[in-house]
PDB file of N, CA and C and ligand atoms in Angstrom:
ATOM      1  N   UNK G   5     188.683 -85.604  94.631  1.00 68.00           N
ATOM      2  CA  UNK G   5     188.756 -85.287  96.065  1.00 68.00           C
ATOM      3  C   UNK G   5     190.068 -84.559  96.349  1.00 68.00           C
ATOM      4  N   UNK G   6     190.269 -83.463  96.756  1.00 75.00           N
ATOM      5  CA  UNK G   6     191.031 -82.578  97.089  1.00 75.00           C
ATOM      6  C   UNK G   6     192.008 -83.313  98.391  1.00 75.00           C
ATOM      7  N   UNK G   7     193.079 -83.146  98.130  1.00 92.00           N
ATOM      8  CA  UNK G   7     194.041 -83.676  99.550  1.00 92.00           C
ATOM      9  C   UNK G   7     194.374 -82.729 100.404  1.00 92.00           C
ATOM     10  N   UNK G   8     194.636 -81.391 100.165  1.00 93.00           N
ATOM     11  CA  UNK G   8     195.194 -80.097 100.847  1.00 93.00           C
ATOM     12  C   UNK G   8     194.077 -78.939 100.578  1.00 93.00           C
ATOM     13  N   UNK G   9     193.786 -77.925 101.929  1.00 90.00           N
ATOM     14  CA  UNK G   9     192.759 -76.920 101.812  1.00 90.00           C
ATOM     15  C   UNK G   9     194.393 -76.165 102.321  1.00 90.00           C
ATOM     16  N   UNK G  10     194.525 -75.037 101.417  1.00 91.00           N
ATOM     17  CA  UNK G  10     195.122 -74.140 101.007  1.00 91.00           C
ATOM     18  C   UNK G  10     194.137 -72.743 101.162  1.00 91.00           C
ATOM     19  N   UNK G  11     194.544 -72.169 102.637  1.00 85.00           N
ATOM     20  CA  UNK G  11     193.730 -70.960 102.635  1.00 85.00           C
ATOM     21  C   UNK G  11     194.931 -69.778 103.044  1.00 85.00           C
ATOM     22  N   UNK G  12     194.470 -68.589 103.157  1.00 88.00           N
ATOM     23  CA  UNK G  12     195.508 -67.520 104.346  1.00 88.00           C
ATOM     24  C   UNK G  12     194.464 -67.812 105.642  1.00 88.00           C
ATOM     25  N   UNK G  13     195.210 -66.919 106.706  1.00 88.00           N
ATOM     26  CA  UNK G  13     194.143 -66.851 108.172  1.00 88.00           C
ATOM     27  C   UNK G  13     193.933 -65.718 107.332  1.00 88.00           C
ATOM     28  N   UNK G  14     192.410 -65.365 108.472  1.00 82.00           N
ATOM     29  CA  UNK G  14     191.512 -64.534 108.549  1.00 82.00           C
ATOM     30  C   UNK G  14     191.956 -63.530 109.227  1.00 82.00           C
ATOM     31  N   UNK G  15     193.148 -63.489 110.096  1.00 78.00           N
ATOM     32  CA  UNK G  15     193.098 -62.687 110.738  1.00 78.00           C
ATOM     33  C   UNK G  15     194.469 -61.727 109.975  1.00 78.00           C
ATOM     34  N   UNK G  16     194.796 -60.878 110.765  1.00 78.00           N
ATOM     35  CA  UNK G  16     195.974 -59.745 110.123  1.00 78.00           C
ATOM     36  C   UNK G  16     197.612 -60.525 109.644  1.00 78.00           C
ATOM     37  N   UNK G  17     197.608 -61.590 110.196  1.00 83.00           N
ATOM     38  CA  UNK G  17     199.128 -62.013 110.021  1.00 83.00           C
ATOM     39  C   UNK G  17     199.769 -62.684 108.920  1.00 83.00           C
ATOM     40  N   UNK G  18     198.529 -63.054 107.641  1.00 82.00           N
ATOM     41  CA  UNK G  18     198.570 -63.167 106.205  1.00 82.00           C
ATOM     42  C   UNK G  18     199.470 -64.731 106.302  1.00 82.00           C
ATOM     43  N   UNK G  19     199.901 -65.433 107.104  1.00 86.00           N
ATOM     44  CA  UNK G  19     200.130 -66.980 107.660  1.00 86.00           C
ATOM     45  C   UNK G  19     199.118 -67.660 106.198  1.00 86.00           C
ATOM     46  N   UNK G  20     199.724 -68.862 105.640  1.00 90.00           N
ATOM     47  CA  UNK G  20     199.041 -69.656 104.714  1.00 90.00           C
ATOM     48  C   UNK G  20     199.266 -70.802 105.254  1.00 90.00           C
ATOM     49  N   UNK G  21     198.170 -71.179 105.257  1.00 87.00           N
ATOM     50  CA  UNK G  21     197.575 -72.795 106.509  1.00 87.00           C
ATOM     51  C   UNK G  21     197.587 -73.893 104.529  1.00 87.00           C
ATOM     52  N   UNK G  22     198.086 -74.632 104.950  1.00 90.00           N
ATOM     53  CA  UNK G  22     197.825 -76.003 104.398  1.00 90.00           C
ATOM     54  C   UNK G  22     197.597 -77.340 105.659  1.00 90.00           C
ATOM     55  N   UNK G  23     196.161 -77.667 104.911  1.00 91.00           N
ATOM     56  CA  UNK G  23     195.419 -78.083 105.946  1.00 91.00           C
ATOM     57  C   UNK G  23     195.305 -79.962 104.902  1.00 91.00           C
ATOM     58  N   UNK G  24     196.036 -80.849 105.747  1.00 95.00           N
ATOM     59  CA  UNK G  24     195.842 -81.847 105.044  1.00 95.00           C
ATOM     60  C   UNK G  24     194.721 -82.578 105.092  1.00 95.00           C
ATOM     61  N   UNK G  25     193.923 -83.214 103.946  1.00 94.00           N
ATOM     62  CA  UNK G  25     192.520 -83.333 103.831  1.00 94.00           C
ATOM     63  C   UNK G  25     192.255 -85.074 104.207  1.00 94.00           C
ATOM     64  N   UNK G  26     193.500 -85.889 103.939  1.00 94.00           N
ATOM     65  CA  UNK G  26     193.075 -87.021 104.053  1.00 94.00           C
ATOM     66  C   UNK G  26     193.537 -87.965 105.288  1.00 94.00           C
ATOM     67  N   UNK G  27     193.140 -88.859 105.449  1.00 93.00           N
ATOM     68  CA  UNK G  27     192.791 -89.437 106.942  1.00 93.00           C
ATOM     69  C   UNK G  27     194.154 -89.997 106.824  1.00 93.00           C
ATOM     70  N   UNK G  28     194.801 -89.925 105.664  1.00 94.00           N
ATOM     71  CA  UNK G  28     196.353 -90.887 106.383  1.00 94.00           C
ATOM     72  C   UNK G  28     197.233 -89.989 107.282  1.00 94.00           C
ATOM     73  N   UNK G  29     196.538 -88.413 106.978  1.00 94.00           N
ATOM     74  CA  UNK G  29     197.459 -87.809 107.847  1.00 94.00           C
ATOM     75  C   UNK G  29     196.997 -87.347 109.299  1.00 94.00           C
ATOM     76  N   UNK G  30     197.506 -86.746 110.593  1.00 93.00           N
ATOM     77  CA  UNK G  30     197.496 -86.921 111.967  1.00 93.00           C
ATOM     78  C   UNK G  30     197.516 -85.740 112.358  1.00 93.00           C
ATOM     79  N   UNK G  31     197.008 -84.675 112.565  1.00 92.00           N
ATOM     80  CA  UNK G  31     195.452 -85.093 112.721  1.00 92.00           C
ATOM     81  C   UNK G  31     194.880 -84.322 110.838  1.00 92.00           C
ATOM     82  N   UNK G  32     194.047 -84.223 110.280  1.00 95.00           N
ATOM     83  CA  UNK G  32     193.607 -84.088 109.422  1.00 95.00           C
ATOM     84  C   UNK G  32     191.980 -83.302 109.628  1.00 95.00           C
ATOM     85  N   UNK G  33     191.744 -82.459 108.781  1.00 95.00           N
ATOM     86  CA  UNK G  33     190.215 -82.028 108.410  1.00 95.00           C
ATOM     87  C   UNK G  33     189.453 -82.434 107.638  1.00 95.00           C
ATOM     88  N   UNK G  34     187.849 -82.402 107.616  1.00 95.00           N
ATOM     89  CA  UNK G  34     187.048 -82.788 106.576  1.00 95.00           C
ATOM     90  C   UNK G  34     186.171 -81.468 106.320  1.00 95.00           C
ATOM     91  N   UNK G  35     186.460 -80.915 104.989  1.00 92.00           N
ATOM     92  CA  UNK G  35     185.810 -80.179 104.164  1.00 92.00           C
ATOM     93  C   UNK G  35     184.290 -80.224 103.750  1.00 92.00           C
ATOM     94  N   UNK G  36     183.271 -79.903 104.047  1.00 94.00           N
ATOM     95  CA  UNK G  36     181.927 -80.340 103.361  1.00 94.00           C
ATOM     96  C   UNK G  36     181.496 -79.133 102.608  1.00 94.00           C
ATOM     97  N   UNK G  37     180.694 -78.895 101.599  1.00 94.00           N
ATOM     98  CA  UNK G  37     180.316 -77.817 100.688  1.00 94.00           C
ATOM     99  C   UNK G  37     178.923 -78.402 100.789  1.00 94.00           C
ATOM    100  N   UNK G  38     177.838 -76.869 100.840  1.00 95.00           N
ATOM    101  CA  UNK G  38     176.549 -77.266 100.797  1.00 95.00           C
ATOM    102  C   UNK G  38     176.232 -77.143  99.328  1.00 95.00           C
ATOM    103  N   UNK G  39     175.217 -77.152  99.235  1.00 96.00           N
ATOM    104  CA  UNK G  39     174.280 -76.706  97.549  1.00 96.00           C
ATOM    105  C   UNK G  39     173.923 -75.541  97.284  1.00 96.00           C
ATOM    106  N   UNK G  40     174.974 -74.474  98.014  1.00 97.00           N
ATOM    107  CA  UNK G  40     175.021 -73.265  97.656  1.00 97.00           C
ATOM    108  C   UNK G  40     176.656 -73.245  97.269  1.00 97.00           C
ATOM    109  N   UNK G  41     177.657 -73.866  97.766  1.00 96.00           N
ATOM    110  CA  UNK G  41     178.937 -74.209  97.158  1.00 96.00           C
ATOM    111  C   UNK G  41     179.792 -73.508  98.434  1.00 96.00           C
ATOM    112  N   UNK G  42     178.946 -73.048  99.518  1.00 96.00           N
ATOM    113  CA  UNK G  42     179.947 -72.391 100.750  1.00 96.00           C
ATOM    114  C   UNK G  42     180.449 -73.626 101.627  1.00 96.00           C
ATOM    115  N   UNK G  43     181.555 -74.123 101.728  1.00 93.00           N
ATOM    116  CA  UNK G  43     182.522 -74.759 102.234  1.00 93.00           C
ATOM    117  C   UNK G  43     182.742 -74.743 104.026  1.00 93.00           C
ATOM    118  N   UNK G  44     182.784 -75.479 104.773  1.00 95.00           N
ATOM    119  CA  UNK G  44     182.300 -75.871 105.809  1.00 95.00           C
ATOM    120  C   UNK G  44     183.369 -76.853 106.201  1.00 95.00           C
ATOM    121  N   UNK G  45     184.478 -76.500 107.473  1.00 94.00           N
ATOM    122  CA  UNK G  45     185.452 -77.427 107.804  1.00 94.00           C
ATOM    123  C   UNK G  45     185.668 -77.923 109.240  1.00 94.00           C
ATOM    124  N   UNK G  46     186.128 -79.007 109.491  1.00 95.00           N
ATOM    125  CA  UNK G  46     185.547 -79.446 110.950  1.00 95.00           C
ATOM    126  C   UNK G  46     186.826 -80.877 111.379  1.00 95.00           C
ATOM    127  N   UNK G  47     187.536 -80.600 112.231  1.00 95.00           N
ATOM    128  CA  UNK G  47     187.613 -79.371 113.439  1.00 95.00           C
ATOM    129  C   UNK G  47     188.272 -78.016 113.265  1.00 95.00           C
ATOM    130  N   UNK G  48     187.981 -77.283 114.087  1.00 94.00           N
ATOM    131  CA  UNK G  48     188.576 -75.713 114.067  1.00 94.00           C
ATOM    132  C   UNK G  48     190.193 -75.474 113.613  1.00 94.00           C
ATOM    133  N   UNK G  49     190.668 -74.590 113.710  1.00 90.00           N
ATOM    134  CA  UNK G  49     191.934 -74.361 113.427  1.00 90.00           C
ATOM    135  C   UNK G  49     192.660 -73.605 114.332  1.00 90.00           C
ATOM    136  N   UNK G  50     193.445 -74.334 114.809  1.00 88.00           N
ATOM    137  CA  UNK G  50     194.193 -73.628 115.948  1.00 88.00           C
ATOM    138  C   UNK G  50     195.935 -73.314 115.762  1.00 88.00           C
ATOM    139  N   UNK G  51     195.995 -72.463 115.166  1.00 80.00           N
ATOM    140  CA  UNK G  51     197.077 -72.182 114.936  1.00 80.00           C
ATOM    141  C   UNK G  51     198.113 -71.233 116.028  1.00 80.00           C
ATOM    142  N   UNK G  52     199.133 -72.794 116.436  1.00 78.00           N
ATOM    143  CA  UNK G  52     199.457 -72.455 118.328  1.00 78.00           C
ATOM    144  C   UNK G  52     201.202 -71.521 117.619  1.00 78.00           C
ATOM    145  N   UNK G  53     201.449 -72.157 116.399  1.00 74.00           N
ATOM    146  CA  UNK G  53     203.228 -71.661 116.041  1.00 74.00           C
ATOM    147  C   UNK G  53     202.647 -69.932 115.676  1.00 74.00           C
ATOM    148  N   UNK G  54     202.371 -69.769 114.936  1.00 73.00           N
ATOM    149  CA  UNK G  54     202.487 -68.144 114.163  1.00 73.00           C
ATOM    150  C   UNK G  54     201.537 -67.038 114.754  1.00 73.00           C
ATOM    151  N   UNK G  55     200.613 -67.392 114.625  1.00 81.00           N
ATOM    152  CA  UNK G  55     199.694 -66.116 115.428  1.00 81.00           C
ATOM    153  C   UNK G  55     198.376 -66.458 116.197  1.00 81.00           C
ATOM    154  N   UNK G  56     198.645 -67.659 116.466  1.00 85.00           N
ATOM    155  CA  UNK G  56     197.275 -68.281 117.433  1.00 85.00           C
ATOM    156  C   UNK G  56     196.021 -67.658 116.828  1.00 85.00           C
ATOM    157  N   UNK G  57     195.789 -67.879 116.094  1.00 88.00           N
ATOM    158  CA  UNK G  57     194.505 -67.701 115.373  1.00 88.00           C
ATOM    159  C   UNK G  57     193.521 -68.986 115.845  1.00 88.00           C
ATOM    160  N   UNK G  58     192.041 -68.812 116.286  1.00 90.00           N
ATOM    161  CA  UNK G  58     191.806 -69.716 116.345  1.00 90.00           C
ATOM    162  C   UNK G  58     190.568 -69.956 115.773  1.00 90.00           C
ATOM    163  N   UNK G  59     189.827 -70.641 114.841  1.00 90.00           N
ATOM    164  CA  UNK G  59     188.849 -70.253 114.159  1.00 90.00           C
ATOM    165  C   UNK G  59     188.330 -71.663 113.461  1.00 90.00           C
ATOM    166  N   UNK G  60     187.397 -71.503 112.879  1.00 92.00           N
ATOM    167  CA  UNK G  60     186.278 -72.990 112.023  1.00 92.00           C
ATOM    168  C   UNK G  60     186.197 -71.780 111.110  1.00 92.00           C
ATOM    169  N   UNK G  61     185.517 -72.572 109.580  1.00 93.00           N
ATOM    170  CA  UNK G  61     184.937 -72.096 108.137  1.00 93.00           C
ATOM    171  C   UNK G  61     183.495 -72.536 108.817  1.00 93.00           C
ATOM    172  N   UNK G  62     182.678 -71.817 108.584  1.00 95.00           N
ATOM    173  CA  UNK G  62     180.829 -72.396 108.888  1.00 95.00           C
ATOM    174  C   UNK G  62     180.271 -71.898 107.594  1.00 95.00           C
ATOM    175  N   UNK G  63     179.561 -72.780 106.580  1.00 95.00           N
ATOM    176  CA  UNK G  63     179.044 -72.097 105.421  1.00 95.00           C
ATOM    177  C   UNK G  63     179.995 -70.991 104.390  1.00 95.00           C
ATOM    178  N   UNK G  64     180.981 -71.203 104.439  1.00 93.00           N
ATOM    179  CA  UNK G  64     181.666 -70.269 103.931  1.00 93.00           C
ATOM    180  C   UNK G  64     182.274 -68.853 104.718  1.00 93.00           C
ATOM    181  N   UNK G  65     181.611 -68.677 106.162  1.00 93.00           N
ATOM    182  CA  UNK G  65     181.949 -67.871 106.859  1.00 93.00           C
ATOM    183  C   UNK G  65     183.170 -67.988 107.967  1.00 93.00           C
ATOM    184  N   UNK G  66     184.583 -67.304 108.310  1.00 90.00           N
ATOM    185  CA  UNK G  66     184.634 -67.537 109.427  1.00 90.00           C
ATOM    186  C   UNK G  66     184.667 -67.252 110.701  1.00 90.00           C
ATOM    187  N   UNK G  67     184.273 -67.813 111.170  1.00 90.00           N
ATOM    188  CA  UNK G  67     183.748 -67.800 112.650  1.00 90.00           C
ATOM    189  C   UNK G  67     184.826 -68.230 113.886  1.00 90.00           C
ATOM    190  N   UNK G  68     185.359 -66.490 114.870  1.00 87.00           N
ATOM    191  CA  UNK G  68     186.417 -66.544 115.543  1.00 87.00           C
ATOM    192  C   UNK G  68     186.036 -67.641 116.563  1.00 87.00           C
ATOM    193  N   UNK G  69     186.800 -68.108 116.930  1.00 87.00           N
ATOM    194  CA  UNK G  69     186.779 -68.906 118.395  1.00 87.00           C
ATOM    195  C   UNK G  69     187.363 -68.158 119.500  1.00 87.00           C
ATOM    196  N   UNK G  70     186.607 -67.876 120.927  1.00 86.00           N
ATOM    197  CA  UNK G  70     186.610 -66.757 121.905  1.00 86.00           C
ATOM    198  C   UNK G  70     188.310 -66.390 122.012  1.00 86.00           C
ATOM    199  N   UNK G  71     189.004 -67.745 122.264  1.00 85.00           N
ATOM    200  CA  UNK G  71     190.852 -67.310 122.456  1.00 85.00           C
ATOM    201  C   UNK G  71     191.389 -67.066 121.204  1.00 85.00           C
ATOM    202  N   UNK G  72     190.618 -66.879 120.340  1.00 85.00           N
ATOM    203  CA  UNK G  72     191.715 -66.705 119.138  1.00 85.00           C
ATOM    204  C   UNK G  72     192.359 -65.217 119.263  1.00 85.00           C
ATOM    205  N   UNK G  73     193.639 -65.186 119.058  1.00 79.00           N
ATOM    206  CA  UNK G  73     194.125 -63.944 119.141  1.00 79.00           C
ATOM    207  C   UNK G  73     194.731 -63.490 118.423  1.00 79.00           C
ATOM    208  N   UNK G  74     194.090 -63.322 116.623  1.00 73.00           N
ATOM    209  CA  UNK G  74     194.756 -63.007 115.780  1.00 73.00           C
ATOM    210  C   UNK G  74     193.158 -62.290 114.914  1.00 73.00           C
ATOM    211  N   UNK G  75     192.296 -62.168 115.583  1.00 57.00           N
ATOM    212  CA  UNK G  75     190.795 -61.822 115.378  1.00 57.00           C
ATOM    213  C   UNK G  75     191.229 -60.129 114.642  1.00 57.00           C
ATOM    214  N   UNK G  76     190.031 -60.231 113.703  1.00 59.00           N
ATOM    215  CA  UNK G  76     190.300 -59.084 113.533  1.00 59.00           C
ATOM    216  C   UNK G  76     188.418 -58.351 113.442  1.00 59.00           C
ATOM    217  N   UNK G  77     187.784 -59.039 114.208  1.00 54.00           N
ATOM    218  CA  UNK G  77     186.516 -58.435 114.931  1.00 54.00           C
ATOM    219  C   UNK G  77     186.302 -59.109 115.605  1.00 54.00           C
ATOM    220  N   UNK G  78     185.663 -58.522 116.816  1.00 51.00           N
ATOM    221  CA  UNK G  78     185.589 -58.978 118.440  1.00 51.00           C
ATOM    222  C   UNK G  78     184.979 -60.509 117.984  1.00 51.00           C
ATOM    223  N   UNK G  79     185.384 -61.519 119.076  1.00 47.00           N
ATOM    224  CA  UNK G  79     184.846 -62.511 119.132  1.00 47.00           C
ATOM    225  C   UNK G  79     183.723 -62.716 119.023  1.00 47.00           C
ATOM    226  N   UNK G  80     182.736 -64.256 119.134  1.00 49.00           N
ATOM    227  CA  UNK G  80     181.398 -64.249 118.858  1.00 49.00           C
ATOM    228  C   UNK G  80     181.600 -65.167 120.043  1.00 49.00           C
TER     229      UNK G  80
HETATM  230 ZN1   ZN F 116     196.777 -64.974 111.734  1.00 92.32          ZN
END
């Protein structure tokens, strides 16, 4: 079981999120992978210090959240 999701944002500002995986930490994410192996994280990511990016992983995809403002294609 993985403790840290180690990604960049999605968006232009190349920011590397370490995202702690286990419940001792405050607040924390849970990672799920389907049976295709695309990775799925929950809750979103709101990154308020560096470039307000605001975004979820869905299936391996990610998917902007409307205020995120570090998008680098129009919102959904
Ligand atoms: Zn960013």
């Amino acid at each position: 079981m993985p403790k840290w999701a180690v990604f960049r944002c999605p968006g232009t500002c190349s920011t590397v999120y370490r995202l702690p995986l286990s419940a001792a930490h405050t607040p924390h994410w849970s990672i799920s992978v389907d049976w295709l192996g695309r990775p799925s994280c929950s809750p979103s990511i709101n990154q308020k210090s560096a470039c307000h990016a605001h975004f979820w992983i869905q299936s391996g995809t990610v998917q902007q959240c409307r205020d995120s403002r570090c998008a680098t294609s129009p919102a959904r």
